[in-house]
Tab-separated table of C-alpha atoms in Angstrom:
chain	number	residue	atom	x	y	z
A	1	VAL	CA	2.793	7.203	1.293
A	2	GLN	CA	2.121	4.875	-1.628
A	3	LEU	CA	-1.182	4.090	-3.359
A	4	GLN	CA	-1.374	0.940	-5.406
A	5	ALA	CA	-4.388	0.767	-7.799
A	6	SER	CA	-5.356	-2.633	-9.244
A	7	GLY	CA	-8.219	-4.591	-10.605
A	8	GLY	CA	-8.583	-3.095	-14.062
A	9	GLY	CA	-9.061	-5.164	-17.186
A	10	LEU	CA	-11.304	-5.904	-20.111
A	11	VAL	CA	-15.005	-6.332	-19.375
A	12	GLN	CA	-18.069	-6.553	-21.497
A	13	ALA	CA	-20.704	-3.894	-21.411
A	14	GLY	CA	-23.205	-4.662	-18.573
A	15	GLY	CA	-20.601	-6.492	-16.631
A	16	SER	CA	-18.923	-5.727	-13.308
A	17	LEU	CA	-15.424	-4.969	-12.076
A	18	ARG	CA	-13.925	-4.121	-8.716
A	19	LEU	CA	-10.985	-1.786	-8.447
A	20	SER	CA	-8.772	-1.666	-5.374
A	21	CYS	CA	-6.578	1.086	-3.988
A	22	ALA	CA	-4.208	-0.192	-1.287
A	23	ARG	CA	-2.466	2.511	0.830
A	24	SER	CA	0.766	2.056	2.704
A	25	GLY	CA	3.289	4.215	4.541
A	26	SER	CA	1.080	6.759	6.171
A	27	MET	CA	1.258	7.623	9.833
A	28	PHE	CA	-2.441	8.489	9.747
A	29	SER	CA	-5.017	5.763	9.643
A	30	LEU	CA	-7.753	7.947	8.130
A	31	HIS	CA	-7.517	9.332	4.657
A	32	ALA	CA	-10.070	10.949	2.338
A	33	THR	CA	-9.889	9.010	-0.877
A	34	GLY	CA	-11.155	9.539	-4.411
A	35	TRP	CA	-11.279	7.651	-7.684
A	36	TYR	CA	-10.731	9.567	-10.870
A	37	ARG	CA	-10.561	8.520	-14.490
A	38	GLN	CA	-9.048	9.791	-17.645
A	39	ALA	CA	-9.987	8.704	-21.157
A	40	PRO	CA	-7.709	9.382	-24.121
A	41	GLY	CA	-7.954	13.021	-25.223
A	42	LYS	CA	-10.050	13.939	-22.204
A	43	GLN	CA	-9.442	15.618	-18.898
A	44	ARG	CA	-9.201	13.704	-15.740
A	45	GLU	CA	-12.618	13.598	-13.986
A	46	LEU	CA	-14.029	12.587	-10.661
A	47	VAL	CA	-15.744	9.231	-10.349
A	48	ALA	CA	-16.315	8.914	-6.581
A	49	SER	CA	-14.905	9.961	-3.247
A	50	ILE	CA	-15.176	9.048	0.412
A	51	THR	CA	-14.313	11.374	3.356
A	52	GLY	CA	-11.999	10.520	6.209
A	53	ASN	CA	-14.780	9.543	8.534
A	54	GLY	CA	-16.360	7.361	5.870
A	55	ASP	CA	-19.707	8.940	6.344
A	56	SER	CA	-19.886	10.934	3.162
A	57	ARG	CA	-19.662	9.506	-0.360
A	58	LYS	CA	-19.823	11.586	-3.488
A	59	TYR	CA	-20.494	10.243	-6.980
A	60	ALA	CA	-20.333	11.796	-10.388
A	61	ASP	CA	-23.730	11.880	-12.150
A	62	TYR	CA	-22.565	9.532	-14.880
A	63	VAL	CA	-21.837	6.718	-12.434
A	64	LYS	CA	-24.607	7.195	-9.814
A	65	GLY	CA	-26.540	4.048	-9.193
A	66	ARG	CA	-23.888	1.922	-10.961
A	67	PHE	CA	-20.635	2.457	-9.010
A	68	THR	CA	-20.070	2.221	-5.293
A	69	ILE	CA	-17.049	3.343	-3.275
A	70	SER	CA	-16.260	1.500	-0.074
A	71	ARG	CA	-13.431	1.301	2.412
A	72	GLU	CA	-11.838	-1.512	4.447
A	73	GLU	CA	-10.031	0.175	7.267
A	74	PRO	CA	-7.903	-2.642	8.661
A	75	SER	CA	-6.187	-3.031	5.339
A	76	ASN	CA	-6.283	0.654	4.389
A	77	THR	CA	-7.924	-0.340	1.067
A	78	VAL	CA	-10.551	1.565	-0.835
A	79	TYR	CA	-12.632	-0.207	-3.438
A	80	LEU	CA	-14.586	0.976	-6.446
A	81	HIS	CA	-17.340	-1.466	-7.266
A	82	MET	CA	-18.296	-0.929	-10.944
A	83	ASN	CA	-21.584	-2.464	-12.086
A	84	GLU	CA	-23.496	-2.172	-15.368
A	85	VAL	CA	-20.385	-0.802	-17.020
A	86	LYS	CA	-20.669	0.958	-20.306
A	87	PRO	CA	-18.194	1.514	-23.152
A	88	GLU	CA	-17.922	5.189	-22.111
A	89	ASP	CA	-16.488	4.037	-18.771
A	90	THR	CA	-13.357	3.037	-20.611
A	91	ALA	CA	-10.444	4.967	-19.150
A	92	VAL	CA	-7.404	4.774	-16.871
A	93	TYR	CA	-8.646	4.866	-13.339
A	94	TYR	CA	-6.582	6.632	-10.613
A	95	CYS	CA	-7.008	6.657	-6.863
A	96	ALA	CA	-5.894	9.567	-4.791
A	97	SER	CA	-5.826	10.341	-1.057
A	98	VAL	CA	-5.041	13.013	1.516
A	99	GLU	CA	-4.620	12.642	5.283
A	100	ALA	CA	-7.908	13.131	7.118
A	101	PRO	CA	-7.451	12.607	10.900
A	102	TYR	CA	-10.202	13.394	13.274
A	103	GLY	CA	-10.771	17.175	13.455
A	104	SER	CA	-9.220	17.902	10.056
A	105	TYR	CA	-11.195	19.443	7.215
A	106	TYR	CA	-11.136	16.332	5.121
A	107	TYR	CA	-12.470	14.182	7.976
A	108	ASN	CA	-15.929	15.490	7.050
A	109	ASN	CA	-15.466	17.124	3.660
A	110	PRO	CA	-14.460	15.675	0.265
A	111	PRO	CA	-11.330	17.113	-1.297
A	112	THR	CA	-11.274	18.623	-4.718
A	113	MET	CA	-8.925	17.059	-7.238
A	114	ASN	CA	-6.195	19.589	-6.591
A	115	GLU	CA	-6.311	18.983	-2.841
A	116	TYR	CA	-5.281	15.301	-2.963
A	117	THR	CA	-1.680	14.796	-1.867
A	118	TYR	CA	-1.062	11.223	-3.059
A	119	TRP	CA	-1.855	9.534	-6.352
A	120	GLY	CA	-1.679	5.980	-7.503
A	121	GLN	CA	-0.284	4.897	-10.826
A	122	GLY	CA	-3.593	4.125	-12.533
A	123	THR	CA	-5.279	0.962	-13.719
A	124	GLN	CA	-6.803	0.523	-17.252
A	125	VAL	CA	-10.426	-0.305	-17.597
A	126	THR	CA	-11.671	-1.236	-21.071
A	127	VAL	CA	-15.362	-1.923	-21.672
A	128	SER	CA	-16.275	-3.708	-24.890
A	129	SER	CA	-19.647	-3.259	-26.574
């Protein structure tokens, strides 16, 4: 299974950006997926996640109301829509996933960071003030 994260770049504070996480190579069509970020000198932290069934979305407090996670199933792509970005959103953003077929735990429940099986390579987001 491969995850390809893309869409990062330089954006001004208050602007918008859309990150994409394209998944390939899995025999399962449903995955629970999360977006994480890591700024220099800081630990990797959760941004948002979506369960296998797509019904439950979880957001970190510092992005609630500004970021939205969505999924496009035919293309196995998960998006992170970033609005009203701030300089403190500057980080490398990673997507991660784990198989979540119907009846599995992650079909209904969001994984913790250590429970994700697959990780993308990261995409840099830089917000200028």
